[in-house]
Amino acid sequence: MKYIIKGHLCGHLCDDCSESLAGVEVLLYLPWQKERIVETTVADTKETFHLVEKEEKAARKSLLIATTKTDENGDYQFTLDEKYGKTTSFDIDFVCGQVPGNKKSIKEPLQFHLTTIFAQWRLERETDNYYFQWRYCIAAKWWCHIRGHYFDAWVICGHMYVCGTKTPIPGVKVTAWDADFLTDDNLGSAVTDVNGHFRIDYTSRDFKQTFLSPWINVETDKGNPFTFQSGPDVYFKYEYNGSAIQGETSANRRKNVGYCLCVELCLKEIIVPPTGIPASFTKIGNNGNHFINELVASGNPNVIALATGKTPAGQAFFSCIKLRGSLTQKLNGAAMEYSFDTIETNGPGGPEIGVWKKVTASQMCEAEIGTFFTFTGDPMNPISITPYKVGNVSGGVDGSGWIAVPQASNFAPNINGELLSLNTDTLNGGIVNMAGLVQGQSTTTLAALQQNRFFKIRMRKRAVGNAASEVTAGVSNPVAMFNTIYQNVPQFGSWMPQTSNERGVACIDIQEMIGGGGGTGCTPITDALHVNYTAANPNMGAVSLTLYGPGGPYSIQNISPVNSVPETFGTATELHNPALVPVSTLDKCAYTVIFSVELKLTNGENQHGNIEDWLSFCKN
């Protein structure tokens, strides 16, 4: 049995700009200041973060138990010996001799203490190992200082927008300049990406050039040449398609900027040319961008799997899912409209069942497909932005399910955005009654096992009202969907019996508390504990039983293994923490059992929350 700590390290440069700490050494220690373990464990990491001096490093040398390195994504892993199984507190540090954006290395790498972590070990049943995950991103206040002060790494992170609309402008070459008394210094250039984002890395040498360089490098202030400032005075020039366009001058300079400069730039008059992307359906959801089947051959890891109809994380879809892609106002020069169709298939790779059916307004949730922008004449707020939404409540859909793209010149249709929000409940919603279910038994005593259903989704577009011009603009693989509601699921066992309605089953009872077992629902536990459990959903993930109370938490093991099965049920009896703990040795006190079942269901934005059942008892 192994104990595994997984983590990720990154550093913030701005609120929306960060970088992974690749190739740094991560150190794991036993706690140094044992008398302050509780205080340091609960403290905010920004309060414990500090540079480790030689004296502290030497004092903690004997407490070092493991080292590892982060990969190119900033991820790391410690695999600890079983002797650390009862250890829950560790000090964690990292050592770096180089930072992203600057090839400069220092002779003696710097060690920084992050915090004391409290490892809440969780059992991974497939491997019989315990694991804990801890991810941390260093605050910009500290990371920018480390990069600049120790490694002379300066950075500019920015976005380029259309003024007032927040519409990203891609393809603009942004050059940063330092305004100096003698000659302005070129700090570097970058081209904005599809989100209008750019990043420029530079060093102090780039802005301390003088006519005496390289013998004398110094930063001079354009407004006062007799003062010497530590940071550059930054302004920006722009190019588009190889030609200079409107930009800033030294009069717009940001004086004496720090190691990290975060900026939002905008252009008022630039015409953003068409991207060349035709109106098309390309993705489902925003979390992971689950691509449809035209991209299967590309090897993209986000493609919905043809073999399962699920996401790469093994999730089926539920509730309202956002169908994403790009819109244009015209199709072959004529005003365009579009719609979506669905057809059920016999499994993820099976044949189609029936015919394609149009998605009508009653099957839609609200979707924002673009924005209107209006010049107000108010210098304080020159442009007004109004989202344009379509759907069952918002309208914009005709009786046949067609959506006309607004033709106004001030309308900006979505590029890589929402096209429609499909309410999948209207495709395969259903109810199964679990009244009378006995915890520990199969749901099949009341109903057949519930299964996913599979649907293809396609986009159609045409010139408004012209059926002859209609063409397909994207078809998905069969998509796994599950929207069944299990009604009247028993909850809280014999202790406080109630029922719930969920997209899955998660229920428990304690045999010793059941009336037939000699109890009344309040019977104390003495020397045995039998937890009857039932969990069901065709998209189950992790299933866990945990006992909380003095000396805990305790995992209640010997649950039937879960591996892509639609249900698991039985009786669990063994307490572990991590070794086997006899029930008779528990302190006389109150305890709570919590049963947690992961539902691998997503709406494309977030995964469905775990469903749970719990009950309490007294130990005599």
Coordinates of C-alpha atoms in Angstrom, one line a residue:
M1 CA 0.0 0.0 0.0
K2 CA 1.3 3.4 -1.0
Y3 CA 0.5 6.9 0.0
I4 CA 0.6 9.3 -3.0
I5 CA 0.5 13.1 -2.9
K6 CA -0.3 14.8 -6.3
G7 CA -0.1 18.5 -6.9
H8 CA 0.4 21.4 -9.2
L9 CA 2.4 24.6 -8.8
C10 CA 1.9 27.8 -10.7
G11 CA 2.5 31.5 -10.3
H12 CA 0.1 34.4 -10.9
L13 CA 1.3 37.3 -13.0
C14 CA -2.1 39.1 -13.1
D15 CA -5.6 38.1 -12.1
D16 CA -6.1 36.4 -15.5
C17 CA -2.5 35.6 -16.4
S18 CA -0.5 32.8 -14.7
E19 CA 2.3 30.4 -15.6
S20 CA 3.1 26.8 -14.6
L21 CA 6.2 26.2 -12.6
A22 CA 7.9 23.6 -14.8
G23 CA 11.1 21.8 -13.8
V24 CA 11.3 23.1 -10.2
E25 CA 12.2 20.8 -7.3
V26 CA 9.5 20.1 -4.8
L27 CA 10.5 19.1 -1.2
L28 CA 8.4 17.3 1.4
Y29 CA 9.3 17.6 5.1
L30 CA 7.9 16.4 8.3
P31 CA 6.6 19.4 10.2
W32 CA 9.4 21.6 11.6
Q33 CA 7.6 23.7 14.2
K34 CA 5.5 20.9 15.7
E35 CA 4.1 23.2 18.4
R36 CA 2.6 25.4 15.7
I37 CA 1.2 22.6 13.4
V38 CA -2.5 23.6 13.8
E39 CA -1.7 27.2 13.4
T40 CA 0.4 26.8 10.2
T41 CA -2.0 24.2 8.7
V42 CA -5.0 26.5 8.8
A43 CA -3.1 29.7 8.0
D44 CA -3.4 31.2 4.5
T45 CA -0.4 30.2 2.4
K46 CA 0.4 33.8 1.6
E47 CA 1.0 34.2 5.4
T48 CA 3.5 31.3 5.6
F49 CA 5.2 31.7 2.2
H50 CA 8.9 32.8 2.7
L51 CA 12.4 32.5 1.4
V52 CA 14.3 29.7 3.3
E53 CA 17.6 31.0 4.6
K54 CA 20.7 28.7 5.1
E55 CA 20.1 28.4 8.8
E56 CA 16.5 27.2 8.5
K57 CA 17.5 24.9 5.7
A58 CA 20.2 23.3 7.9
A59 CA 17.8 23.0 10.9
R60 CA 15.2 21.1 8.8
K61 CA 17.6 18.9 6.9
S62 CA 16.8 15.8 9.0
L63 CA 13.1 16.2 8.4
L64 CA 13.3 15.9 4.6
I65 CA 11.5 12.8 3.5
A66 CA 11.0 13.1 -0.2
T67 CA 11.9 15.2 -3.3
T68 CA 10.4 15.3 -6.8
K69 CA 10.3 17.6 -9.8
T70 CA 7.4 19.3 -11.6
D71 CA 6.8 18.3 -15.2
E72 CA 6.3 20.8 -18.1
N73 CA 2.7 21.5 -16.9
G74 CA 3.8 22.2 -13.3
D75 CA 2.4 18.8 -12.0
Y76 CA 4.3 16.7 -9.5
Q77 CA 3.8 13.5 -7.4
F78 CA 5.2 12.1 -4.2
T79 CA 5.0 8.4 -3.5
L80 CA 5.5 7.8 0.2
D81 CA 6.3 4.7 2.1
E82 CA 3.5 3.0 4.2
K83 CA 5.2 4.1 7.4
Y84 CA 3.9 7.6 6.7
G85 CA 0.3 6.3 6.5
K86 CA -0.6 7.8 9.9
T87 CA 1.2 11.1 9.1
T88 CA -1.2 13.8 8.0
S89 CA 0.9 17.0 8.3
F90 CA 3.8 17.9 6.0
D91 CA 5.8 21.0 5.3
I92 CA 6.1 21.6 1.5
D93 CA 8.8 23.8 -0.2
F94 CA 10.1 24.3 -3.7
V95 CA 13.5 25.1 -5.2
C96 CA 13.9 27.0 -8.4
G97 CA 17.0 28.2 -10.3
Q98 CA 15.2 29.5 -13.4
V99 CA 11.8 31.0 -14.2
P100 CA 9.6 31.0 -17.4
G101 CA 10.3 33.9 -19.8
N102 CA 14.0 34.2 -19.0
K103 CA 16.9 31.8 -19.7
K104 CA 19.0 33.3 -16.9
S105 CA 19.9 30.8 -14.1
I106 CA 21.4 31.6 -10.8
K107 CA 24.3 29.8 -9.2
E108 CA 22.5 28.9 -6.0
P109 CA 18.9 28.0 -6.6
L110 CA 16.4 29.6 -4.1
Q111 CA 14.3 27.6 -1.7
F112 CA 10.9 28.8 -0.7
H113 CA 8.6 27.5 2.0
L114 CA 4.9 27.3 1.0
T115 CA 3.0 26.0 3.9
T116 CA 2.1 23.1 6.2
I117 CA -0.4 20.9 4.4
F118 CA -2.9 18.5 6.1
A119 CA -3.2 15.3 4.1
Q120 CA -6.8 14.0 4.1
W121 CA -6.0 10.6 2.7
R122 CA -8.6 9.0 0.4
L123 CA -8.5 5.4 -0.6
E124 CA -8.3 4.7 -4.4
R125 CA -10.0 1.3 -4.6
E126 CA -8.7 0.3 -8.0
T127 CA -5.1 0.4 -6.8
D128 CA -5.6 0.0 -3.1
N129 CA -3.5 3.1 -2.5
Y130 CA -4.2 6.3 -0.6
Y131 CA -3.9 9.6 -2.2
F132 CA -4.1 13.3 -1.5
Q133 CA -4.1 16.3 -3.9
W134 CA -2.8 19.8 -3.2
R135 CA -2.6 22.5 -5.9
Y136 CA -1.3 26.0 -5.3
C137 CA -0.7 29.1 -7.4
I138 CA 1.6 31.7 -5.8
A139 CA 0.1 35.2 -5.5
A140 CA 1.3 37.7 -8.0
K141 CA 2.7 39.9 -5.2
W142 CA 5.3 37.2 -4.4
W143 CA 5.8 35.5 -7.7
C144 CA 6.4 38.8 -9.7
H145 CA 8.9 39.8 -7.0
I146 CA 10.7 36.5 -7.2
R147 CA 10.9 36.6 -11.0
G148 CA 12.1 40.2 -11.2
H149 CA 14.3 40.6 -8.1
Y150 CA 16.2 37.3 -8.3
F151 CA 16.0 36.4 -12.0
D152 CA 15.6 39.8 -13.8
A153 CA 12.5 38.5 -15.5
W154 CA 10.0 41.2 -16.4
V155 CA 6.7 40.6 -18.1
I156 CA 3.7 42.4 -19.7
C157 CA 0.4 40.5 -19.8
G158 CA -2.5 42.2 -21.7
H159 CA -5.6 42.0 -23.7
M160 CA -6.6 43.9 -26.9
Y161 CA -10.3 44.8 -27.2
V162 CA -12.6 46.9 -29.4
C163 CA -13.2 49.9 -27.2
G164 CA -16.3 49.6 -25.2
T165 CA -17.4 46.2 -26.5
K166 CA -14.9 43.9 -24.9
T167 CA -14.7 42.1 -28.3
P168 CA -11.3 40.6 -28.6
I169 CA -9.1 41.7 -31.5
P170 CA -6.8 38.9 -32.8
G171 CA -3.8 39.3 -35.0
V172 CA -2.6 42.7 -33.8
K173 CA 1.2 43.0 -33.3
V174 CA 1.8 44.8 -30.0
T175 CA 5.2 46.3 -29.4
A176 CA 6.1 47.6 -25.9
W177 CA 8.4 50.7 -25.7
D178 CA 10.2 52.3 -22.8
A179 CA 10.1 56.1 -23.0
D180 CA 13.7 57.4 -22.3
F181 CA 15.4 60.8 -22.4
L182 CA 17.7 59.9 -25.2
T183 CA 16.3 57.0 -27.2
D184 CA 13.2 55.0 -26.5
D185 CA 13.9 51.3 -25.9
N186 CA 12.0 48.4 -27.7
L187 CA 11.0 45.9 -25.0
G188 CA 9.6 43.3 -27.3
S189 CA 6.6 42.4 -29.4
A190 CA 3.8 39.8 -29.4
V191 CA 0.7 39.1 -31.6
T192 CA -2.7 38.9 -30.0
D193 CA -4.4 35.5 -30.1
V194 CA -8.0 34.7 -30.8
N195 CA -8.9 36.0 -27.3
G196 CA -7.0 39.2 -27.8
H197 CA -4.4 38.1 -25.3
F198 CA -0.7 38.8 -25.6
R199 CA 2.4 38.4 -23.4
I200 CA 5.8 40.1 -23.7
D201 CA 8.8 39.0 -21.7
Y202 CA 11.9 41.2 -21.3
T203 CA 14.8 42.0 -18.9
S204 CA 16.1 45.1 -17.4
R205 CA 18.9 45.2 -20.0
D206 CA 16.2 45.9 -22.6
F207 CA 15.3 49.3 -21.0
K208 CA 18.6 50.3 -19.5
Q209 CA 20.5 50.6 -22.8
T210 CA 22.3 53.9 -23.2
F211 CA 24.8 55.3 -25.8
L212 CA 27.5 54.0 -23.3
S213 CA 26.1 50.4 -23.2
P214 CA 27.2 47.8 -22.6
W215 CA 29.7 49.6 -20.2
I216 CA 27.0 51.7 -18.5
N217 CA 23.3 50.6 -18.4
V218 CA 20.8 52.9 -16.6
E219 CA 17.1 53.7 -16.8
T220 CA 16.4 57.4 -17.4
D221 CA 13.1 59.2 -17.1
K222 CA 11.9 61.1 -20.2
G223 CA 10.3 63.8 -18.1
N224 CA 13.3 64.4 -15.9
P225 CA 16.6 63.1 -17.4
F226 CA 18.5 63.7 -14.1
T227 CA 16.5 61.1 -12.2
F228 CA 17.1 57.4 -12.5
Q229 CA 14.1 55.1 -12.0
S230 CA 14.1 51.3 -11.5
G231 CA 11.3 50.4 -13.9
P232 CA 10.6 51.4 -17.5
D233 CA 8.0 53.9 -18.7
V234 CA 5.9 51.8 -21.0
Y235 CA 3.7 52.7 -24.0
F236 CA 2.5 50.6 -26.9
K237 CA 2.6 50.7 -30.7
Y238 CA 0.5 48.5 -33.0
E239 CA 0.7 46.9 -36.4
Y240 CA -2.0 45.0 -38.4
N241 CA -1.3 43.0 -41.5
G242 CA 2.2 44.5 -41.6
S243 CA 1.0 48.1 -41.5
A244 CA 1.3 50.5 -38.5
I245 CA -2.1 51.5 -37.1
Q246 CA -3.2 53.9 -34.4
G247 CA -1.2 53.4 -31.2
E248 CA 0.1 55.2 -28.1
T249 CA 2.8 57.7 -27.8
S250 CA 5.3 58.4 -25.0
A251 CA 2.7 60.9 -23.6
N252 CA 0.6 57.8 -22.8
R253 CA 3.5 56.1 -20.9
R254 CA 2.9 54.2 -17.7
K255 CA 5.6 55.5 -15.4
N256 CA 8.1 53.3 -13.6
V257 CA 6.2 50.0 -14.0
G258 CA 6.9 47.0 -11.8
Y259 CA 8.1 43.5 -12.7
C260 CA 4.6 42.5 -13.9
L261 CA 2.5 44.9 -15.9
C262 CA -1.1 44.0 -16.6
V263 CA -2.9 46.0 -19.2
E264 CA -6.1 46.3 -21.2
L265 CA -5.7 48.0 -24.5
C266 CA -8.4 49.0 -27.0
L267 CA -8.8 50.2 -30.5
K268 CA -11.8 52.4 -31.6
E269 CA -11.8 52.3 -35.3
I270 CA -10.1 49.1 -36.4
I271 CA -12.3 46.9 -38.5
V272 CA -11.9 43.3 -37.4
P273 CA -12.0 41.3 -40.7
P274 CA -14.1 38.2 -41.0
T275 CA -12.3 35.2 -39.5
G276 CA -13.1 33.0 -42.5
I277 CA -14.9 30.6 -40.1
P278 CA -18.2 29.5 -41.7
A279 CA -21.3 29.3 -39.6
S280 CA -20.8 25.8 -37.9
F281 CA -21.5 23.6 -34.9
T282 CA -18.2 22.5 -33.5
K283 CA -18.4 21.9 -29.7
I284 CA -20.7 20.9 -26.8
G285 CA -20.2 22.8 -23.6
N286 CA -17.5 25.1 -22.4
N287 CA -15.7 23.0 -19.8
G288 CA -13.2 20.9 -21.9
N289 CA -14.9 21.9 -25.2
H290 CA -16.2 18.5 -26.2
F291 CA -15.7 18.5 -29.9
I292 CA -18.0 16.9 -32.4
N293 CA -17.1 14.1 -34.8
E294 CA -15.5 16.0 -37.7
L295 CA -12.4 16.2 -35.5
V296 CA -12.2 12.6 -34.5
A297 CA -9.3 11.9 -36.9
S298 CA -7.3 14.8 -35.4
G299 CA -6.5 12.9 -32.1
N300 CA -7.9 15.8 -30.1
P301 CA -8.4 14.5 -26.5
N302 CA -11.7 16.5 -26.1
V303 CA -13.5 14.6 -28.9
I304 CA -16.6 12.8 -27.6
A305 CA -15.7 9.1 -27.7
L306 CA -17.3 7.2 -30.5
A307 CA -17.2 4.0 -28.5
T308 CA -19.0 5.4 -25.4
G309 CA -20.7 8.7 -26.4
K310 CA -19.2 10.2 -23.3
T311 CA -16.6 12.9 -22.6
P312 CA -12.9 12.0 -22.1
A313 CA -13.7 12.1 -18.3
G314 CA -16.4 9.4 -18.8
Q315 CA -19.3 11.7 -18.3
A316 CA -22.7 11.5 -19.9
F317 CA -24.7 14.7 -20.5
F318 CA -27.8 15.9 -18.6
S319 CA -30.0 19.0 -18.3
C320 CA -29.4 22.0 -20.6
I321 CA -26.3 21.7 -22.7
K322 CA -24.8 24.6 -24.7
L323 CA -24.2 23.8 -28.4
R324 CA -21.3 26.0 -29.4
G325 CA -19.7 27.1 -32.7
S326 CA -19.6 30.2 -34.9
L327 CA -22.3 32.3 -36.6
T328 CA -22.3 34.6 -39.7
Q329 CA -25.0 37.0 -40.7
K330 CA -25.0 35.9 -44.3
L331 CA -25.0 32.7 -46.3
N332 CA -23.9 33.1 -49.9
G333 CA -24.8 36.8 -49.6
A334 CA -28.3 36.3 -48.2
A335 CA -29.6 36.7 -44.7
M336 CA -29.0 33.5 -42.8
E337 CA -31.1 31.4 -40.3
Y338 CA -30.2 28.2 -38.6
S339 CA -31.7 25.3 -36.6
F340 CA -30.8 22.1 -34.8
D341 CA -32.0 18.5 -35.2
T342 CA -31.7 15.4 -33.1
I343 CA -32.0 11.7 -33.8
E344 CA -31.7 8.7 -31.4
T345 CA -29.3 5.9 -32.1
N346 CA -29.2 2.3 -30.8
G347 CA -26.2 2.8 -28.6
P348 CA -23.0 4.9 -29.1
G349 CA -22.1 3.1 -32.3
G350 CA -25.5 1.7 -33.3
P351 CA -27.8 2.6 -36.2
E352 CA -30.2 5.6 -36.2
I353 CA -33.7 5.1 -34.8
G354 CA -36.5 6.8 -36.7
V355 CA -35.9 10.2 -38.4
W356 CA -34.2 13.5 -37.5
K357 CA -36.5 15.8 -35.4
K358 CA -36.3 19.5 -35.3
V359 CA -35.4 21.1 -31.9
T360 CA -38.3 23.5 -31.2
A361 CA -38.5 26.5 -28.9
S362 CA -40.1 24.4 -26.1
Q363 CA -36.9 22.2 -26.1
M364 CA -34.5 25.2 -25.6
C365 CA -33.1 26.9 -22.6
E366 CA -31.8 30.5 -22.9
A367 CA -28.6 31.1 -25.1
E368 CA -26.8 34.3 -25.8
I369 CA -25.8 34.1 -29.5
G370 CA -24.3 37.6 -30.0
T371 CA -24.4 41.2 -28.9
F372 CA -25.7 44.6 -30.2
F373 CA -23.4 47.6 -29.6
T374 CA -24.8 51.2 -29.8
F375 CA -22.9 54.5 -29.7
T376 CA -24.4 56.6 -26.9
G377 CA -22.7 59.9 -27.3
D378 CA -21.8 59.9 -23.6
P379 CA -18.0 60.3 -23.3
M380 CA -18.1 58.5 -19.9
N381 CA -19.9 55.5 -21.4
P382 CA -19.5 55.8 -25.2
I383 CA -20.8 52.3 -26.2
S384 CA -23.8 50.4 -24.9
I385 CA -23.7 46.6 -25.1
T386 CA -26.9 44.5 -25.3
P387 CA -26.8 40.7 -25.3
Y388 CA -29.1 39.0 -27.8
K389 CA -30.6 35.8 -26.4
V390 CA -32.8 33.1 -27.9
G391 CA -34.8 30.2 -26.4
N392 CA -38.0 29.1 -24.9
V393 CA -38.3 32.2 -22.7
S394 CA -36.3 34.7 -24.7
G395 CA -38.0 34.1 -28.1
G396 CA -36.2 34.5 -31.4
V397 CA -37.3 31.1 -32.6
D398 CA -40.0 30.5 -35.2
G399 CA -42.7 27.8 -35.0
S400 CA -40.5 25.4 -36.9
G401 CA -37.4 25.8 -34.8
W402 CA -35.5 28.2 -37.1
I403 CA -33.5 31.1 -35.6
A404 CA -32.8 34.1 -37.8
V405 CA -29.5 35.8 -37.3
P406 CA -30.0 39.6 -36.8
Q407 CA -28.9 41.6 -39.8
A408 CA -28.3 44.9 -38.1
S409 CA -24.9 46.4 -38.8
N410 CA -24.3 46.8 -35.1
F411 CA -24.8 43.1 -34.3
A412 CA -21.8 40.9 -33.6
P413 CA -22.7 37.2 -33.9
N414 CA -20.8 34.7 -31.7
I415 CA -17.5 33.3 -32.9
N416 CA -16.7 30.1 -30.9
G417 CA -19.7 30.9 -28.7
E418 CA -23.2 29.7 -27.9
L419 CA -25.5 28.9 -30.7
L420 CA -28.3 27.2 -28.8
S421 CA -29.0 25.6 -25.4
L422 CA -30.7 22.2 -25.7
N423 CA -32.8 20.9 -22.9
T424 CA -31.9 17.2 -23.0
D425 CA -34.7 16.5 -20.5
T426 CA -37.0 16.8 -23.4
L427 CA -35.2 13.9 -25.2
N428 CA -34.9 11.3 -22.5
G429 CA -36.4 12.5 -19.3
G430 CA -38.2 9.9 -17.2
I431 CA -39.2 8.8 -13.7
V432 CA -38.6 5.5 -11.9
N433 CA -40.3 4.9 -8.6
M434 CA -38.0 3.6 -5.8
A435 CA -40.7 3.5 -3.1
G436 CA -40.2 0.3 -1.1
L437 CA -36.5 0.0 -1.9
V438 CA -34.6 -1.8 0.9
Q439 CA -31.1 -0.5 1.5
G440 CA -28.5 -3.2 0.7
Q441 CA -30.7 -4.7 -2.1
S442 CA -30.7 -4.2 -5.8
T443 CA -32.9 -1.5 -7.4
T444 CA -34.0 -4.3 -9.8
T445 CA -36.4 -5.5 -7.1
L446 CA -38.5 -2.5 -8.2
A447 CA -37.5 -1.6 -11.7
A448 CA -35.0 -2.6 -14.5
L449 CA -31.6 -1.0 -14.4
Q450 CA -31.7 2.5 -15.9
Q451 CA -29.5 3.1 -19.0
N452 CA -28.2 6.1 -21.0
R453 CA -29.8 6.9 -24.3
F454 CA -27.8 8.2 -27.3
F455 CA -28.6 11.1 -29.7
K456 CA -26.8 12.6 -32.6
I457 CA -27.1 16.4 -32.9
R458 CA -26.7 18.4 -36.1
M459 CA -26.9 22.1 -37.2
R460 CA -28.7 23.1 -40.3
K461 CA -28.3 26.6 -42.0
R462 CA -30.0 28.3 -45.0
A463 CA -30.9 31.6 -46.5
V464 CA -34.0 32.8 -44.6
G465 CA -37.1 30.9 -45.9
N466 CA -35.2 29.2 -48.7
A467 CA -35.4 25.4 -48.2
A468 CA -33.4 24.8 -51.4
S469 CA -30.4 26.4 -49.9
E470 CA -30.4 24.3 -46.6
V471 CA -27.2 22.5 -45.7
T472 CA -25.7 20.7 -42.7
A473 CA -23.2 22.7 -40.7
G474 CA -21.9 20.1 -38.2
V475 CA -23.0 16.7 -36.9
S476 CA -22.0 15.1 -33.6
N477 CA -21.2 11.6 -32.7
P478 CA -23.9 9.8 -30.7
V479 CA -24.0 11.6 -27.4
A480 CA -24.7 9.7 -24.1
M481 CA -27.5 11.4 -22.2
F482 CA -29.2 10.6 -18.8
N483 CA -32.0 12.5 -17.3
T484 CA -34.0 9.9 -15.4
I485 CA -35.2 10.9 -11.9
Y486 CA -35.2 8.2 -9.2
Q487 CA -38.2 9.1 -7.1
N488 CA -38.9 8.2 -3.4
V489 CA -35.4 7.0 -2.7
P490 CA -35.2 6.1 1.1
Q491 CA -33.0 8.4 3.1
F492 CA -31.6 8.5 6.6
G493 CA -32.2 4.8 7.2
S494 CA -34.3 3.7 10.2
W495 CA -33.0 6.7 12.2
M496 CA -35.0 9.5 10.5
P497 CA -36.7 8.0 7.4
Q498 CA -37.4 10.4 4.5
T499 CA -37.3 10.2 0.7
S500 CA -35.5 12.1 -2.0
N501 CA -35.8 12.6 -5.8
E502 CA -32.4 12.5 -7.6
R503 CA -30.7 11.4 -10.9
G504 CA -29.3 8.5 -9.0
V505 CA -29.7 6.3 -5.9
A506 CA -27.6 6.7 -2.8
C507 CA -29.1 5.2 0.4
I508 CA -27.9 3.4 3.5
D509 CA -29.2 1.8 6.7
I510 CA -27.5 0.2 9.7
Q511 CA -28.6 -3.3 10.3
E512 CA -28.3 -3.0 14.1
M513 CA -30.8 -0.1 14.0
I514 CA -33.5 -1.7 11.8
G515 CA -36.6 -2.8 13.7
G516 CA -36.3 -6.4 12.5
G517 CA -32.8 -6.5 13.9
G518 CA -33.9 -5.7 17.4
G519 CA -33.7 -1.9 17.2
T520 CA -36.0 1.0 16.8
G521 CA -33.9 3.3 14.7
C522 CA -32.2 4.7 17.9
T523 CA -30.6 1.5 19.1
P524 CA -27.0 2.1 20.3
I525 CA -24.1 0.3 18.6
T526 CA -21.9 -1.9 20.7
D527 CA -19.5 -4.3 19.0
A528 CA -20.7 -4.6 15.4
L529 CA -21.6 -2.3 12.5
H530 CA -23.3 -3.5 9.3
V531 CA -24.0 -0.7 6.8
N532 CA -26.4 -1.8 4.1
Y533 CA -25.9 0.4 1.0
T534 CA -27.4 0.7 -2.5
A535 CA -26.1 3.1 -5.2
A536 CA -27.3 3.2 -8.8
N537 CA -26.8 5.3 -11.9
P538 CA -25.3 4.2 -15.3
N539 CA -22.6 6.8 -14.9
M540 CA -21.3 6.2 -11.4
G541 CA -17.9 7.3 -10.4
A542 CA -16.3 6.9 -7.0
V543 CA -18.5 5.4 -4.2
S544 CA -17.4 5.8 -0.5
L545 CA -18.7 5.1 3.0
T546 CA -17.1 7.1 5.8
L547 CA -17.7 7.1 9.5
Y548 CA -17.1 10.4 11.3
G549 CA -16.5 10.6 15.0
P550 CA -13.7 10.5 17.6
G551 CA -10.5 9.0 16.2
G552 CA -11.9 9.2 12.6
P553 CA -12.6 9.6 9.9
Y554 CA -12.8 5.8 9.3
S555 CA -13.4 4.3 5.8
I556 CA -16.0 1.6 5.8
Q557 CA -14.5 -0.9 3.3
N558 CA -15.4 -4.1 1.5
I559 CA -17.9 -2.2 -0.7
S560 CA -18.5 -4.0 -4.0
P561 CA -16.1 -2.5 -6.5
V562 CA -17.5 0.1 -8.9
N563 CA -16.1 0.0 -12.5
S564 CA -18.6 1.4 -15.0
V565 CA -21.5 -0.5 -13.5
P566 CA -25.0 0.8 -13.2
E567 CA -25.4 -0.1 -9.6
T568 CA -23.6 -1.5 -6.5
F569 CA -25.2 -2.8 -3.3
G570 CA -24.5 -5.0 -0.3
T571 CA -23.3 -4.7 3.3
A572 CA -20.0 -3.1 4.5
T573 CA -18.6 -3.9 7.9
E574 CA -14.9 -3.2 8.1
L575 CA -13.6 0.1 9.7
H576 CA -10.1 1.2 8.6
N577 CA -8.0 4.1 9.7
P578 CA -6.0 3.0 7.8
A579 CA -5.6 -0.4 9.5
L580 CA -8.6 -2.5 10.6
V581 CA -10.4 -1.0 13.7
P582 CA -12.7 -3.2 15.7
V583 CA -16.1 -1.5 16.4
S584 CA -15.9 -2.5 20.0
T585 CA -12.8 -0.2 20.5
L586 CA -14.6 2.9 19.3
D587 CA -15.1 5.6 22.0
K588 CA -18.5 5.8 23.5
C589 CA -19.9 8.8 21.7
A590 CA -22.1 9.9 18.7
Y591 CA -21.0 9.0 15.2
T592 CA -22.2 9.8 11.7
V593 CA -22.0 7.5 8.6
I594 CA -21.9 9.4 5.2
F595 CA -22.5 7.5 1.9
S596 CA -21.2 9.5 -1.1
V597 CA -21.8 8.6 -4.8
E598 CA -20.2 10.4 -7.7
L599 CA -22.4 11.0 -10.7
K600 CA -20.4 11.4 -13.9
L601 CA -23.0 13.7 -15.5
T602 CA -22.1 17.0 -17.0
N603 CA -24.0 19.9 -18.7
G604 CA -20.8 20.7 -20.5
E605 CA -20.0 23.4 -18.0
N606 CA -19.9 21.6 -14.6
Q607 CA -20.2 18.0 -13.4
H608 CA -23.3 17.1 -11.4
G609 CA -22.6 17.2 -7.6
N610 CA -22.2 14.0 -5.6
I611 CA -25.4 12.5 -4.1
E612 CA -25.3 11.4 -0.5
D613 CA -27.2 9.7 2.4
W614 CA -26.2 9.8 6.0
L615 CA -27.4 8.8 9.5
S616 CA -26.1 9.0 13.0
F617 CA -25.9 6.6 15.9
C618 CA -24.6 6.3 19.5
K619 CA -21.8 3.9 20.4
N620 CA -22.1 2.2 23.8

